[in-house]
């Protein structure tokens, strides 16, 4: 199907990052050519760190304060205005409802004022499509090299693809038949992978947000002991990380003088082993030709490395976004919206769009 070039303003406020991005989707017969013209993320880390976690009411108030300047900056960096964009993409869910409402109602207001229709995007679809990140605009970085992933010539050779999404709220294995058809094969039955990283960080009294701190400390840790690998041998593709966190708690109680770096190393090794083993098992079952990794925990170096090595051994292509595209951002919402359009989605009037905190993929 053919499309004329379209410009999308994307908005993301599902948790604690206020983000806006402008992307251009160009006419392309098989694989969409997507250019990121701008991507702005205003983090609320400082605001929540004194509470040791995200406080929904505080997050929503910060989104209200930040959404206009963040959107203004995304538009001006891209050399666009509200009158030159074609669609407004916005994260509809899942996420914290007070946070989601700010983005969705802002998008609805823009839609009412400009007459531009809305593309409501599932936040997890944003993560899912983030490895297909497009060409960075020359406006943003005149010396940027074109991202080779945007030059996927033989896209059929990528599918079936097994996608592992690991974020603060979700852990999912999603087989993709092609760039349109996918379904969730397995997910966590309790804590998400990122949540486990954050809880282990709390046990070790590391600063918020914990995932990157655990990841950093693990690099200097030594593999002295092992934690269990929950559900690694289960017949399904589900995960459980709450038992692993409890194992860390008991180990700390019984061995209070263990170096935090060694605890982080052992915990990370266990989480990475379970995630990679189950992903590679799905690869075999679905005879996949490639693997993709996304979500905040995809910023973890050990996990990136483990999946990369596994894919090299099995001669599979491996896609993982740059680290700033792993944690929450609006560029990935624009990417998912671009693929939705490419796959025939008809954008909607503002009247029917609502935030949905429990939206499933
Ligand atoms: O995708 P994301 O930004 O937000 C959600 O949609 O949840 O993911 C945030 C999660 C947090 O739990 C954070 O601790 C974790 O990603 N994270 C990491 C790393 N960077 C962020 N976990 C492990 N290693 C990292 N380097
Ligand atoms: Zn996320």
Coordinates of C-alpha atoms and ligand atoms in Angstrom, one line a residue:
X1 CA 0.0 0.0 0.0
X2 CA 1.3 3.5 -0.8
X3 CA 1.3 6.6 1.5
X4 CA 2.3 10.1 1.0
X5 CA 4.8 11.4 3.6
X6 CA 3.0 12.1 6.9
X7 CA 4.3 13.9 10.0
X8 CA 3.4 12.5 13.4
X9 CA 3.6 14.3 16.8
X10 CA 3.9 11.6 19.4
X11 CA 3.2 12.1 23.1
X12 CA 4.1 9.8 26.0
X13 CA 3.2 10.3 29.7
X14 CA 2.4 6.7 31.0
X15 CA 4.7 6.8 34.0
X16 CA 7.4 9.3 35.0
X17 CA 8.8 10.7 31.8
X18 CA 7.1 13.5 30.0
X19 CA 8.0 13.0 26.3
X20 CA 7.2 14.3 22.9
X21 CA 8.7 13.5 19.5
X22 CA 8.1 14.3 15.8
X23 CA 8.5 11.6 13.2
X24 CA 8.1 11.6 9.4
X25 CA 6.7 8.5 7.7
X26 CA 7.5 8.3 4.1
X27 CA 6.0 6.5 1.2
X28 CA 7.4 3.0 1.0
X29 CA 5.9 -0.1 -0.5
X30 CA 7.0 -2.8 1.9
X31 CA 9.0 -1.5 4.9
X32 CA 8.1 2.0 6.1
X33 CA 10.8 4.6 6.0
X34 CA 10.6 6.5 9.3
X35 CA 12.7 9.5 10.2
X36 CA 12.9 10.9 13.7
X37 CA 12.9 14.7 13.5
X38 CA 13.0 15.3 17.2
X39 CA 12.7 13.5 20.5
X40 CA 12.5 15.2 23.8
X41 CA 12.3 13.4 27.2
X42 CA 11.9 15.3 30.5
X43 CA 12.7 12.9 33.3
X44 CA 11.2 13.2 36.8
X45 CA 13.8 11.1 38.5
X46 CA 14.9 13.8 40.9
X47 CA 11.3 14.4 41.9
X48 CA 10.6 10.8 42.8
X49 CA 14.0 9.8 44.2
X50 CA 13.2 11.1 47.7
X51 CA 10.2 8.8 47.8
X52 CA 12.2 5.8 46.5
X53 CA 9.7 5.2 43.7
X54 CA 7.1 6.9 41.4
X55 CA 4.3 8.7 43.3
X56 CA 1.4 8.8 40.8
X57 CA -0.1 12.2 42.0
X58 CA 3.4 13.8 41.9
X59 CA 4.1 12.3 38.4
X60 CA 0.8 13.7 37.0
X61 CA 1.4 17.2 38.4
X62 CA 4.8 17.2 36.8
X63 CA 3.4 16.0 33.5
X64 CA 0.9 18.9 33.6
X65 CA 3.8 21.3 34.2
X66 CA 6.1 19.8 31.5
X67 CA 3.8 18.7 28.7
X68 CA 3.6 22.1 26.9
X69 CA 7.3 23.1 27.0
X70 CA 8.3 19.5 26.0
X71 CA 5.9 19.5 23.1
X72 CA 6.9 23.0 22.0
X73 CA 10.6 21.9 22.1
X74 CA 9.9 18.8 20.0
X75 CA 8.0 20.8 17.4
X76 CA 10.5 23.6 17.2
X77 CA 13.5 21.2 17.0
X78 CA 11.8 19.4 14.1
X79 CA 11.1 22.8 12.4
X80 CA 7.3 22.0 12.6
X81 CA 4.3 23.7 14.1
X82 CA 0.9 22.3 15.1
X83 CA -0.4 23.3 11.7
X84 CA 2.2 21.3 9.8
X85 CA 1.7 17.9 11.5
X86 CA -0.8 15.3 10.2
X87 CA -1.5 13.1 13.2
X88 CA -1.2 13.1 17.0
X89 CA -0.1 9.8 18.4
X90 CA -0.5 9.3 22.2
X91 CA 0.1 6.6 24.7
X92 CA -3.3 5.3 25.7
X93 CA -2.1 2.7 28.2
X94 CA -1.1 0.7 30.1
X95 CA 0.4 2.8 32.8
X96 CA -0.5 5.0 35.8
X97 CA -3.9 6.5 35.2
X98 CA -3.2 10.0 36.6
X99 CA -0.2 10.2 34.3
X100 CA -1.9 8.7 31.2
X101 CA -4.8 11.1 31.5
X102 CA -2.6 14.1 31.2
X103 CA -1.1 12.9 27.9
X104 CA -4.4 11.7 26.5
X105 CA -6.4 14.8 27.4
X106 CA -3.6 17.0 26.0
X107 CA -3.7 15.0 22.7
X108 CA -7.5 15.3 22.6
X109 CA -7.3 19.0 23.1
X110 CA -4.7 19.4 20.4
X111 CA -6.9 17.3 18.1
X112 CA -10.0 19.5 18.9
X113 CA -8.0 22.6 18.2
X114 CA -6.2 21.5 15.0
X115 CA -8.7 19.0 13.5
X116 CA -5.8 16.5 13.3
X117 CA -6.9 12.9 14.2
X118 CA -5.4 10.8 16.9
X119 CA -3.5 7.5 16.8
X120 CA -3.9 5.9 20.3
X121 CA -0.9 3.7 20.9
X122 CA -0.4 0.9 23.4
X123 CA 2.8 1.7 25.4
X124 CA 4.0 -2.0 25.0
X125 CA 3.6 -1.7 21.2
X126 CA 5.9 1.3 21.5
X127 CA 8.5 -0.9 23.2
X128 CA 7.8 -3.7 20.7
X129 CA 8.5 -1.4 17.7
X130 CA 11.4 0.5 19.2
X131 CA 14.1 -1.8 17.8
X132 CA 12.9 -0.7 14.3
X133 CA 14.1 2.8 15.1
X134 CA 14.4 5.0 12.1
X135 CA 16.9 7.4 10.6
X136 CA 17.9 10.3 12.9
X137 CA 17.1 13.5 11.2
X138 CA 19.9 15.7 9.9
X139 CA 18.1 18.6 11.6
X140 CA 18.8 17.0 15.0
X141 CA 22.3 15.8 14.3
X142 CA 23.9 16.9 11.0
X143 CA 26.7 14.4 11.3
X144 CA 24.5 11.4 12.2
X145 CA 25.2 8.3 10.3
X146 CA 22.1 6.7 8.9
X147 CA 20.9 3.9 11.1
X148 CA 21.4 0.7 9.2
X149 CA 18.3 -0.8 10.7
X150 CA 16.3 1.7 8.6
X151 CA 17.7 0.2 5.5
X152 CA 16.2 -3.2 6.0
X153 CA 16.0 -4.3 2.4
X154 CA 14.8 -7.8 2.7
X155 CA 12.3 -7.5 5.5
X156 CA 10.9 -11.0 5.0
X157 CA 14.2 -12.4 6.1
X158 CA 13.6 -11.0 9.6
X159 CA 10.4 -12.9 10.4
X160 CA 9.3 -14.8 12.3
X161 CA 10.9 -12.7 15.0
X162 CA 10.9 -13.3 18.7
X163 CA 10.6 -10.1 20.7
X164 CA 11.5 -9.9 24.4
X165 CA 10.0 -6.9 26.2
X166 CA 11.4 -6.2 29.6
X167 CA 10.3 -3.0 31.4
X168 CA 9.5 -1.8 34.9
X169 CA 5.9 -3.0 34.6
X170 CA 6.0 -5.9 32.1
X171 CA 8.0 -8.9 31.0
X172 CA 6.8 -10.5 27.8
X173 CA 7.8 -12.8 25.0
X174 CA 6.0 -11.8 21.8
X175 CA 6.5 -13.8 18.6
X176 CA 6.0 -11.6 15.5
X177 CA 4.8 -13.3 12.3
X178 CA 5.5 -10.1 10.5
X179 CA 5.5 -6.3 11.3
X180 CA 1.7 -6.4 11.8
X181 CA 0.8 -9.8 13.4
X182 CA 2.0 -10.6 16.9
X183 CA 0.6 -12.1 20.1
X184 CA 1.9 -12.4 23.7
X185 CA 3.3 -15.9 24.3
X186 CA 4.3 -15.5 27.9
X187 CA 4.6 -12.9 30.6
X188 CA 5.4 -12.5 34.3
X189 CA 3.1 -14.1 36.8
X190 CA 4.3 -11.6 39.5
X191 CA 7.0 -8.9 39.4
X192 CA 8.3 -7.6 36.1
X193 CA 12.0 -7.9 35.4
X194 CA 12.6 -4.1 36.0
X195 CA 10.6 -4.2 39.2
X196 CA 12.9 -7.0 40.5
X197 CA 16.0 -4.9 39.6
X198 CA 14.4 -2.0 41.5
X199 CA 13.5 -4.1 44.5
X200 CA 16.9 -5.6 44.8
X201 CA 18.4 -2.1 44.6
X202 CA 16.1 -1.1 47.5
X203 CA 17.3 -4.1 49.5
X204 CA 20.9 -2.9 48.9
X205 CA 19.9 0.7 49.7
X206 CA 21.0 1.9 46.3
X207 CA 19.6 5.2 44.9
X208 CA 16.5 5.3 42.8
X209 CA 16.0 4.3 40.0
X210 CA 17.6 1.0 41.0
X211 CA 17.9 -0.9 37.7
X212 CA 20.8 1.1 36.3
X213 CA 22.5 1.1 39.7
X214 CA 22.3 -2.7 40.1
X215 CA 23.6 -3.0 36.5
X216 CA 26.5 -0.7 37.1
X217 CA 27.5 -2.4 40.4
X218 CA 27.2 -5.9 38.8
X219 CA 30.0 -5.0 36.4
X220 CA 32.5 -4.9 39.3
X221 CA 31.0 -8.0 41.1
X222 CA 32.5 -11.5 41.1
X223 CA 30.5 -14.6 40.4
X224 CA 30.9 -16.2 43.9
X225 CA 27.5 -17.8 44.4
X226 CA 24.3 -18.4 42.5
X227 CA 20.7 -17.5 43.0
X228 CA 17.8 -19.7 41.7
X229 CA 16.5 -19.4 38.1
X230 CA 12.7 -19.3 38.7
X231 CA 10.6 -21.0 36.0
X232 CA 13.6 -21.6 33.7
X233 CA 12.4 -25.2 33.0
X234 CA 8.7 -24.6 33.1
X235 CA 6.9 -25.8 29.9
X236 CA 5.3 -22.4 29.3
X237 CA 6.9 -19.0 28.5
X238 CA 5.9 -17.2 31.7
X239 CA 8.3 -15.7 34.2
X240 CA 8.4 -15.1 37.9
X241 CA 10.8 -12.7 39.5
X242 CA 9.4 -12.2 43.0
X243 CA 11.0 -15.4 44.3
X244 CA 14.3 -14.3 43.0
X245 CA 14.0 -11.0 44.9
X246 CA 13.1 -13.0 48.1
X247 CA 16.2 -15.2 47.5
X248 CA 18.3 -12.1 47.5
X249 CA 16.6 -10.9 50.7
X250 CA 17.3 -14.2 52.6
X251 CA 20.9 -14.3 51.3
X252 CA 21.5 -10.8 52.6
X253 CA 19.9 -11.8 56.0
X254 CA 22.2 -14.8 56.3
X255 CA 25.3 -13.3 54.8
X256 CA 25.2 -9.6 55.8
X257 CA 28.8 -8.9 54.9
X258 CA 28.6 -10.0 51.2
X259 CA 29.7 -7.3 48.9
X260 CA 26.7 -5.5 47.2
X261 CA 28.6 -5.8 43.8
X262 CA 28.7 -9.7 44.2
X263 CA 24.9 -9.7 45.1
X264 CA 24.2 -7.6 42.0
X265 CA 26.3 -9.9 39.8
X266 CA 24.6 -13.0 41.0
X267 CA 21.1 -11.5 40.8
X268 CA 21.7 -10.1 37.3
X269 CA 23.2 -13.4 36.1
X270 CA 20.1 -15.2 37.3
X271 CA 17.6 -12.8 35.7
X272 CA 19.6 -12.6 32.4
X273 CA 19.8 -16.5 32.3
X274 CA 16.1 -17.0 32.7
X275 CA 15.2 -14.2 30.1
X276 CA 17.7 -15.4 27.5
X277 CA 17.0 -19.1 27.9
X278 CA 13.3 -18.7 27.5
X279 CA 13.7 -16.3 24.5
X280 CA 16.0 -18.8 22.8
X281 CA 13.6 -21.6 23.5
X282 CA 10.8 -19.6 21.8
X283 CA 13.2 -19.0 18.8
X284 CA 13.5 -22.8 18.3
X285 CA 9.8 -23.4 18.7
X286 CA 8.8 -20.7 16.2
X287 CA 11.8 -21.3 13.9
X288 CA 12.5 -17.6 14.2
X289 CA 15.0 -15.8 12.0
X290 CA 15.6 -12.9 14.3
X291 CA 15.3 -11.7 17.9
X292 CA 14.5 -8.2 19.3
X293 CA 14.9 -6.8 22.8
X294 CA 13.2 -3.7 24.2
X295 CA 12.0 -2.0 27.3
X296 CA 13.9 -0.2 30.1
X297 CA 15.8 -3.4 31.2
X298 CA 17.0 -3.7 27.6
X299 CA 19.5 -1.0 28.6
X300 CA 21.2 -3.7 30.7
X301 CA 24.6 -4.5 29.2
X302 CA 24.7 -8.1 30.4
X303 CA 21.3 -8.9 28.9
X304 CA 22.1 -7.2 25.6
X305 CA 25.4 -9.1 25.5
X306 CA 23.9 -12.5 26.3
X307 CA 21.2 -12.3 23.7
X308 CA 23.7 -11.0 21.1
X309 CA 26.0 -13.9 21.7
X310 CA 23.2 -16.4 21.6
X311 CA 22.0 -14.9 18.3
X312 CA 25.5 -15.0 16.8
X313 CA 25.8 -18.6 17.7
X314 CA 22.5 -19.4 16.1
X315 CA 23.1 -17.1 13.1
X316 CA 20.1 -15.0 13.9
X317 CA 19.7 -11.2 13.4
X318 CA 19.5 -9.3 16.7
X319 CA 17.8 -6.0 17.1
X320 CA 18.1 -3.8 20.2
X321 CA 17.5 -0.1 20.3
X322 CA 20.0 2.5 21.5
X323 CA 19.8 2.9 25.2
X324 CA 17.8 6.1 25.1
X325 CA 15.2 4.3 23.1
X326 CA 14.9 1.5 25.6
X327 CA 13.6 3.5 28.6
X328 CA 10.4 5.4 28.1
X329 CA 10.3 8.0 25.3
X330 CA 7.9 9.3 22.7
X331 CA 9.9 8.3 19.7
X332 CA 8.9 4.7 20.2
X333 CA 5.2 5.8 20.4
X334 CA 5.7 7.6 17.0
X335 CA 7.4 4.4 15.6
X336 CA 4.5 2.2 16.7
X337 CA 2.0 4.8 15.3
X338 CA 3.9 4.8 12.0
X339 CA 3.7 1.0 11.7
X340 CA 0.0 1.2 12.6
X341 CA -0.6 3.6 9.7
X342 CA 1.6 1.5 7.4
X343 CA -0.5 -1.5 8.4
X344 CA -3.7 0.3 7.4
X345 CA -4.9 1.8 10.8
X346 CA -7.4 4.7 10.4
X347 CA -6.7 7.5 12.9
X348 CA -9.6 8.5 15.1
X349 CA -11.5 11.6 16.2
X350 CA -10.8 12.9 19.7
X351 CA -14.3 12.0 20.9
X352 CA -13.6 8.3 21.2
X353 CA -10.1 8.3 22.6
X354 CA -9.7 7.4 26.4
X355 CA -6.8 6.5 28.6
X356 CA -6.9 2.9 29.7
X357 CA -4.5 1.9 32.5
X358 CA -5.0 -1.8 31.9
X359 CA -4.8 -1.9 28.1
X360 CA -3.3 -5.2 27.0
X361 CA -1.1 -5.9 24.0
Ligands
LIG1 O1 10.5 0.8 29.9 P1 10.7 1.6 31.2 O2 11.4 2.9 31.0 O3 9.4 2.0 31.9 C1 8.3 1.1 31.9 O4 7.6 1.0 30.9 O5 8.2 0.4 33.0 O6 11.5 0.7 32.2 C2 11.9 1.1 33.4 C3 12.6 0.0 34.1 C4 12.9 0.3 35.6 O7 12.5 -0.8 36.4 C5 14.5 0.4 35.6 O8 15.1 0.1 36.8 C6 14.8 -0.5 34.5 O9 13.9 -0.4 33.5 N1 16.2 -0.3 33.9 C7 17.2 -1.2 34.0 C8 18.3 -0.5 33.4 N2 18.0 0.7 33.0 C9 16.6 0.8 33.3 N3 17.3 -2.4 34.5 C10 18.4 -3.1 34.5 N4 19.6 -2.5 33.9 C11 19.5 -1.3 33.4 N5 20.7 -0.8 32.9
LIG2 ZN1 7.9 1.5 29.2

